[in-house]
Tab-separated table of C-alpha atoms in Angstrom:
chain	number	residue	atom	x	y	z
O	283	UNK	CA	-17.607	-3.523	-3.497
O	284	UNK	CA	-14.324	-5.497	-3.574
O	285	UNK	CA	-11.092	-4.235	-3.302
O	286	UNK	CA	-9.413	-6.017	-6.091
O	287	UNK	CA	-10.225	-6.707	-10.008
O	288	UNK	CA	-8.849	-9.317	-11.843
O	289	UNK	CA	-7.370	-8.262	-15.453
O	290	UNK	CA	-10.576	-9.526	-17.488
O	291	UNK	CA	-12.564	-7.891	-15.156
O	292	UNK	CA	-10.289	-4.635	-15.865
O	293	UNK	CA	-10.724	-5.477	-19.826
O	294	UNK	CA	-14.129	-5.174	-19.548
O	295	UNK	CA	-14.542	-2.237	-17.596
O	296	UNK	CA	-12.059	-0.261	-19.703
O	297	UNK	CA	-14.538	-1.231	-22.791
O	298	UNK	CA	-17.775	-0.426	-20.638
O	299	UNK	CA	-19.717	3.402	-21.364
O	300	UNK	CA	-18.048	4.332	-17.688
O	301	UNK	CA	-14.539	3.327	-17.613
O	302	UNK	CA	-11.798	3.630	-15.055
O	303	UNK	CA	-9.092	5.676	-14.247
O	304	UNK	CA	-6.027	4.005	-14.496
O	305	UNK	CA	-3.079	4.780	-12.023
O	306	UNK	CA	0.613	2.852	-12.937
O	307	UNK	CA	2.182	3.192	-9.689
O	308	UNK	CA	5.432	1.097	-10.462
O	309	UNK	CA	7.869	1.654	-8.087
O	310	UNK	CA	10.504	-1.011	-6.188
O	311	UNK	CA	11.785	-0.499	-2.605
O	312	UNK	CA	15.414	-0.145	-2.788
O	313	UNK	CA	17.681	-1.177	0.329
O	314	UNK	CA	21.050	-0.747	-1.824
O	315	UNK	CA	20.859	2.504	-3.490
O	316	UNK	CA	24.624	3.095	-3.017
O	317	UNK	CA	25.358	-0.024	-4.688
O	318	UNK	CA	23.388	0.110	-8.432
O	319	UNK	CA	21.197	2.862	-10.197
O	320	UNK	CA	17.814	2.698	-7.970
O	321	UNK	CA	14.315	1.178	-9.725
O	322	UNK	CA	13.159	4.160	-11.931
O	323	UNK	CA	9.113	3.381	-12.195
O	324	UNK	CA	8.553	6.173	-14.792
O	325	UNK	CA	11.326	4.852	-17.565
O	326	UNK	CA	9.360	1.488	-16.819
O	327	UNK	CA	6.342	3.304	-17.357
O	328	UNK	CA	7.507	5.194	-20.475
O	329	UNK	CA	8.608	1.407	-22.026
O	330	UNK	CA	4.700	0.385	-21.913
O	331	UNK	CA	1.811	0.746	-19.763
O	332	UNK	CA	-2.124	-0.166	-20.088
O	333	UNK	CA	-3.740	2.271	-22.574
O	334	UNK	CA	-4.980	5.056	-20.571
O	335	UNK	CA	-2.985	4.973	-17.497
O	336	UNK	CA	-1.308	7.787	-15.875
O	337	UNK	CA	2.501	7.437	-13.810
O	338	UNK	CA	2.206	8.105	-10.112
O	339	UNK	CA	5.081	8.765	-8.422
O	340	UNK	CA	5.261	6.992	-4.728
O	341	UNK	CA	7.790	8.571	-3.113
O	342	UNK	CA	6.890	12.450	-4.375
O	343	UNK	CA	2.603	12.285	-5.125
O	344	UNK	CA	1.688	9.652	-2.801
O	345	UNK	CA	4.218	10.417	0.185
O	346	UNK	CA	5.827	13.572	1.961
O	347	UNK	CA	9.861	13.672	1.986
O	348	UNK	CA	11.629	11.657	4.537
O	349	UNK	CA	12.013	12.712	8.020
O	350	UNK	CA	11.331	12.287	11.705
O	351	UNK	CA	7.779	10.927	10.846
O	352	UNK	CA	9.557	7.965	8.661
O	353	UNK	CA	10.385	7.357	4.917
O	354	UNK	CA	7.054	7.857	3.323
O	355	UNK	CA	4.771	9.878	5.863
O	356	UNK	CA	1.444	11.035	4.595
O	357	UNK	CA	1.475	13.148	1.398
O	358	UNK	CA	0.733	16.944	1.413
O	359	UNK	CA	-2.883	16.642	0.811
O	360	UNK	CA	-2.251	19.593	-2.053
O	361	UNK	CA	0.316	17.686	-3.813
O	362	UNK	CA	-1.644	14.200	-3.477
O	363	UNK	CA	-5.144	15.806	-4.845
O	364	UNK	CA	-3.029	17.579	-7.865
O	365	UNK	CA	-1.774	14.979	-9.057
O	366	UNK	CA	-5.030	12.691	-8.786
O	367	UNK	CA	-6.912	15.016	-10.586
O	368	UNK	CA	-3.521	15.323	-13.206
O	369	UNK	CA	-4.590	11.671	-13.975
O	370	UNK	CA	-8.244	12.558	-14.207
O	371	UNK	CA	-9.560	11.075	-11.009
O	372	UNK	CA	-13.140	12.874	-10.160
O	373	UNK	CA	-15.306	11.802	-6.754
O	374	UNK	CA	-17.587	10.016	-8.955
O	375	UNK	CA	-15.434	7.995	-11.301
O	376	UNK	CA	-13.745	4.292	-10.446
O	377	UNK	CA	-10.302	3.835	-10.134
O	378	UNK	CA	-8.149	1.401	-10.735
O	379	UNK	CA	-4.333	1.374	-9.336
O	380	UNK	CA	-1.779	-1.357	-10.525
O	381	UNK	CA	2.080	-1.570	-10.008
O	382	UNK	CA	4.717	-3.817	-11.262
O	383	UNK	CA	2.885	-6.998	-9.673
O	384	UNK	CA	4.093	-7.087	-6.102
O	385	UNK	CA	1.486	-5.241	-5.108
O	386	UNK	CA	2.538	-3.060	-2.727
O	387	UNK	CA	2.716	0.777	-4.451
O	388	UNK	CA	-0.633	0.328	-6.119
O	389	UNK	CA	-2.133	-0.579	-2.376
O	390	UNK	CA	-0.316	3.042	-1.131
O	391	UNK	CA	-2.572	4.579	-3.806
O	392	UNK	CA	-5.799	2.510	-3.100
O	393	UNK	CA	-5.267	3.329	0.643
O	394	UNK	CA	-4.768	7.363	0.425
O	395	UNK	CA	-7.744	7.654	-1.933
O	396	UNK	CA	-9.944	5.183	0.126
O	397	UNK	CA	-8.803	7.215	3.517
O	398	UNK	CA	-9.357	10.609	1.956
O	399	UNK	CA	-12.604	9.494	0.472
O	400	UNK	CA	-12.845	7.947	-2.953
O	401	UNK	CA	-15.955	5.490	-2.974
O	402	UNK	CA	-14.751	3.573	-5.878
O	403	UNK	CA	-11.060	2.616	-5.836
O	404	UNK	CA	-9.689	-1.476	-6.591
O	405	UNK	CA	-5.908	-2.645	-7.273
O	406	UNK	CA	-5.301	-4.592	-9.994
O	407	UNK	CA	-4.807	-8.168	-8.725
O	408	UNK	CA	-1.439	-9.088	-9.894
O	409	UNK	CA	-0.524	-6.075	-11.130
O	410	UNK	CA	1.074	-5.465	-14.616
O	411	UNK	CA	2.373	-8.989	-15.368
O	412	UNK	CA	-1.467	-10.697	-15.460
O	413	UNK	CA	-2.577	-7.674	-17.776
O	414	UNK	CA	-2.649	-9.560	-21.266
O	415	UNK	CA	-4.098	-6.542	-23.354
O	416	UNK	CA	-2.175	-4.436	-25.278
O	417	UNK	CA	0.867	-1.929	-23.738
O	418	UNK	CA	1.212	1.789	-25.000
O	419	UNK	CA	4.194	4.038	-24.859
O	420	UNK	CA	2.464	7.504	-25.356
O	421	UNK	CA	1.128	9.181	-21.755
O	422	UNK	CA	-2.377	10.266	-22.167
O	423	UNK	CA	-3.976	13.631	-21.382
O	424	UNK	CA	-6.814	13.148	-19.443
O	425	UNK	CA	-9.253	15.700	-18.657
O	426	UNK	CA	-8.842	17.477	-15.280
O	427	UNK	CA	-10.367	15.680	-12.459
O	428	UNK	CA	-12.633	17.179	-9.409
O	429	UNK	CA	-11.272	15.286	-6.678
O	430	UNK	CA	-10.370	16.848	-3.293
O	431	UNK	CA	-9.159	14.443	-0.960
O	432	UNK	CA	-10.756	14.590	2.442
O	433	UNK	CA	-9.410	12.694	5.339
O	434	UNK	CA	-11.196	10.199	7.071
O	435	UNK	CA	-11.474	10.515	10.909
O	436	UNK	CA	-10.383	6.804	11.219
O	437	UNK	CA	-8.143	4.571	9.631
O	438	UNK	CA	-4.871	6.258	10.266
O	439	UNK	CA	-2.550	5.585	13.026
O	440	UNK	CA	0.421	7.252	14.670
O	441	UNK	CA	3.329	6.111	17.253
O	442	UNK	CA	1.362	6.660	20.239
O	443	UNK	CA	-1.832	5.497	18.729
O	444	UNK	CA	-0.413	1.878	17.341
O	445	UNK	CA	1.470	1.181	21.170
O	446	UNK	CA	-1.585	1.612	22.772
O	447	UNK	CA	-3.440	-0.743	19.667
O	448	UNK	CA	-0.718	-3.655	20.155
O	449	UNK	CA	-2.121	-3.630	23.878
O	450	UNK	CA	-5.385	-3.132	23.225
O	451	UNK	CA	-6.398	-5.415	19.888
O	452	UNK	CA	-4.129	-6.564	17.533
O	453	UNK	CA	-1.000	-4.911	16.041
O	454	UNK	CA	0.196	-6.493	12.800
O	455	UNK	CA	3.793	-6.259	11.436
O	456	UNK	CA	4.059	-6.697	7.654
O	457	UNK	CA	7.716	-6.545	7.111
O	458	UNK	CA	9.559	-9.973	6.639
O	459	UNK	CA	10.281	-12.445	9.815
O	460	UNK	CA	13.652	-11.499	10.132
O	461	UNK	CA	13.153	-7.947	10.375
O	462	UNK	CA	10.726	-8.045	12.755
O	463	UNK	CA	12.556	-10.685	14.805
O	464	UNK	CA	15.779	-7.843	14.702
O	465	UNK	CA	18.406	-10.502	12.832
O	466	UNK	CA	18.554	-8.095	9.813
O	467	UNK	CA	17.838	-4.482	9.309
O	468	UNK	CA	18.749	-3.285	6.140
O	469	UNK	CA	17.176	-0.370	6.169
O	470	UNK	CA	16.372	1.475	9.483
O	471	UNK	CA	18.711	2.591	12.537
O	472	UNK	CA	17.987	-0.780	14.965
O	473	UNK	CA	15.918	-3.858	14.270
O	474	UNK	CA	13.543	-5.764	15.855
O	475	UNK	CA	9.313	-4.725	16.225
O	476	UNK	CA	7.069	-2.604	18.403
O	477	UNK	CA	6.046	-4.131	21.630
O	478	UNK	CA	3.230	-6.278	21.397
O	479	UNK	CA	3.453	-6.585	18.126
O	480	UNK	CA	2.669	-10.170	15.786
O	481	UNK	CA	4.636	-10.998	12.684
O	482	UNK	CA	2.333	-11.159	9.596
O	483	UNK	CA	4.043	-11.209	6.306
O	484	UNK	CA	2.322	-8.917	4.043
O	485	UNK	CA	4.208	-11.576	0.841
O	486	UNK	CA	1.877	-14.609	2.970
O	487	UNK	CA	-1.152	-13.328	1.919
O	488	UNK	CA	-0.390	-13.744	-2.218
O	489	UNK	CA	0.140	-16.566	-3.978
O	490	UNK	CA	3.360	-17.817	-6.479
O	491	UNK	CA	2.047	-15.407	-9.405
O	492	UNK	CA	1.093	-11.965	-6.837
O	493	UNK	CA	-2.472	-12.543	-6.859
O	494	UNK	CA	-4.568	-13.026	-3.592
O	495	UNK	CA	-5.263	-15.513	-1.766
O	496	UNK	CA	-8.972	-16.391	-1.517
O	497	UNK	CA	-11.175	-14.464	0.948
O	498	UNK	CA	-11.698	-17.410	3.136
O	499	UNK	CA	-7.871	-18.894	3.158
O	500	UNK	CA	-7.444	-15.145	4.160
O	501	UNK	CA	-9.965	-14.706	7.040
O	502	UNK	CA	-8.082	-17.965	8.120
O	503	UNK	CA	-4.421	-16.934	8.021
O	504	UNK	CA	-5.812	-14.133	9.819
O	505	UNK	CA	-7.945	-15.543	12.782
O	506	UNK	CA	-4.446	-17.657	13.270
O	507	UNK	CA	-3.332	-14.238	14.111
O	508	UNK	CA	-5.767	-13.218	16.604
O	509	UNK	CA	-7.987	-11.532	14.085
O	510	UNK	CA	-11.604	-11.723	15.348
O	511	UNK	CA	-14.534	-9.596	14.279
O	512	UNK	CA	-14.497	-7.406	17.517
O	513	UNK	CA	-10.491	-6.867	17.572
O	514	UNK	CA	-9.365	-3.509	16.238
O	515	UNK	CA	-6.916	-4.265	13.830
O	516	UNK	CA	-3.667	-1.924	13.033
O	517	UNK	CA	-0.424	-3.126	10.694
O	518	UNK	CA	2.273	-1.338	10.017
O	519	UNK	CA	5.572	-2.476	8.068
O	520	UNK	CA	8.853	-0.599	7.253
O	521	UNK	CA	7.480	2.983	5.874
O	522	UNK	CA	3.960	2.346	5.579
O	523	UNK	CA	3.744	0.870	1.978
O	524	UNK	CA	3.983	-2.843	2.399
O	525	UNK	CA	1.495	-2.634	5.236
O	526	UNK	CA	-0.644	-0.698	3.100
O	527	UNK	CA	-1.111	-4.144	1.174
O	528	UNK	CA	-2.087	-5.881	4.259
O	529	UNK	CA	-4.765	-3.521	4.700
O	530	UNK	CA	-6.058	-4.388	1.791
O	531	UNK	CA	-5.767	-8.076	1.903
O	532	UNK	CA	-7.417	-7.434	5.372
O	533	UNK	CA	-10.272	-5.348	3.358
O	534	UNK	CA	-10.816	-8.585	0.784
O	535	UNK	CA	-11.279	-11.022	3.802
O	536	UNK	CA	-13.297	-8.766	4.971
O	537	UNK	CA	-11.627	-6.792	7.772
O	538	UNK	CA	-11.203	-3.308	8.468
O	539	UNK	CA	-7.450	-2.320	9.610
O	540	UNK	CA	-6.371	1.243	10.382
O	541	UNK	CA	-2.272	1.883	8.720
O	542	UNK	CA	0.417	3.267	11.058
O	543	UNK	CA	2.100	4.976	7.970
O	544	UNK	CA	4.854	5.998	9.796
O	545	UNK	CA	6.136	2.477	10.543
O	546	UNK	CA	9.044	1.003	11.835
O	547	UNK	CA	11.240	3.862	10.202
O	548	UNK	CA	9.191	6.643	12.204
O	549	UNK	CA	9.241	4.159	15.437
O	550	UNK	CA	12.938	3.426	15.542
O	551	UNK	CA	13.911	6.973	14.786
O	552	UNK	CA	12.586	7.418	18.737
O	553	UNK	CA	15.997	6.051	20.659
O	554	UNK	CA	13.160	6.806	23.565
O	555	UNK	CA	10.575	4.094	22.047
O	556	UNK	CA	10.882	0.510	23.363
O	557	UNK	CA	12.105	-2.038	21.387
O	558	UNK	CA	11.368	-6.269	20.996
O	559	UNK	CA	13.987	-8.945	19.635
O	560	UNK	CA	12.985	-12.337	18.374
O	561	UNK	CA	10.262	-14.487	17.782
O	562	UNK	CA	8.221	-13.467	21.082
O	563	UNK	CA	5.978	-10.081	20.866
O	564	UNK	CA	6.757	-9.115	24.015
């Protein structure tokens, strides 16, 4: 099943006799928050959303609180499964997650339900801005779901776990070129990338309006990379949300990647973990 739906794809399965839960995961990473009031999804979510869908909140439902394992580590499975079945998500319904187009958010959601076991989850290609039905302002009640999130065994990995992956296969790094070559860090304590590591730009894989590329161009950009069908595949970005997105444009060309959710903001937190410069992954 693919990983994505287009919006008249989502039009007509909203209309169908089994219909999806919707997820509006809007939310904007914010590298100033001392200098302007941060990105507040739910008011954006309150001003109009598809019919139907229910506000997730990234950084509280589909992450843990900040710490020493990085700025959004893995949710408390309790919290995460209450609030998908809050928005009515059940083992055996489809889901559909969209954010405010970038991507990114609605591919955190798509992730943690894939990894804990959801057979049916897609991302709106393109998010909210290709969605030309109508917008509603009232948040829906949905009946109580019956999901329980179940991790997988695979598909997760951790500091240890992505050194030994940018030796071993091939370690992607989703955050922008100049944060992985260390010229800017906005965000975290030191800059630069993990070891091994090759620069992939999770914003490469979209095109001018947010949607994906094609499959193919995809499996190409990739294979550029070092991506072959017998490489295990890991990415990782800045906290494990933009990476998230590379997962999935990895799962449209057709590629399974395991997420090191702790990312760069779990990795430099380690004074003690070794850290490249520039262009070269070495």
């Amino acid at each position: 099943m693919n990983a994505i739906i287009s919006a008249s794809e989502l039009a007509d399965a909203l209309r169908s006799d089994r219909p999806p839960v919707l997820l509006d995961v809007r939310w904007q990473l914010s590298t100033a928050a001392a200098k302007g009031e941060p990105f507040d999804g739910r008011s954006a979510y309150a001003a109009g959303h598809i019919p139907g869908a229910v506000f997730v909140d990234l950084d509280r439902e589909l992450a843990s609180a900040p710490g020493p394992r990085g700025r959004h580590p893995l949710p408390d499975l309790e919290v995460f499964g209450a609030a998908m079945r809050r928005a009515g998500v059940s083992a055996g319904t489809p889901v559909v997650a969209y954010d405010g187009g970038i991507g990114w958010a609605a591919a955190r959601a798509w992730w943690l339900l894939r990894w804990t076991g959801h057979p049916d989850v897609r991302v709106l290609d393109g998010g909210l801005p290709v969605w030309e039905g109508p917008l509603e302002t009232a948040a829906p009640e949905p009946a109580e779901g019956d999901f329980v999130p179940e991790p997988g065994a695979s598909g997760v990995l951790d500091a240890d776990g992505a050194a030994a992956l940018a030796r071993s296969g091939v370690l992607l790094d989703a955050r922008a070129g100049e944060r992985y070559r260390g010229e800017v860090e906005p965000i975290d304590p030191v800059g630069g990338h993990i070891p091994g590591a090759l620069s992939a730009p999770a914003s490469d894989t979209v095109d001018a309006d947010g949607r994906f590329r094609p499959a193919a161009e995809l499996r190409v950009r990739f294979g550029e990379l070092g991506v072959t069908p017998d490489a295990p595949v890991g990415v990782y970005c800045g906290s494990g949300v933009s990476a998230a997105h590379e997962v999935l444009a990895l799962e449209v060309a057709g590629i399974p990647a395991a997420l090191y959710v702790g990312s760069w903001s779990e990795w430099s937190s380690d004074p003690a973990r070794p850290v490249a410069v520039g262009p070269d992954p070495q």
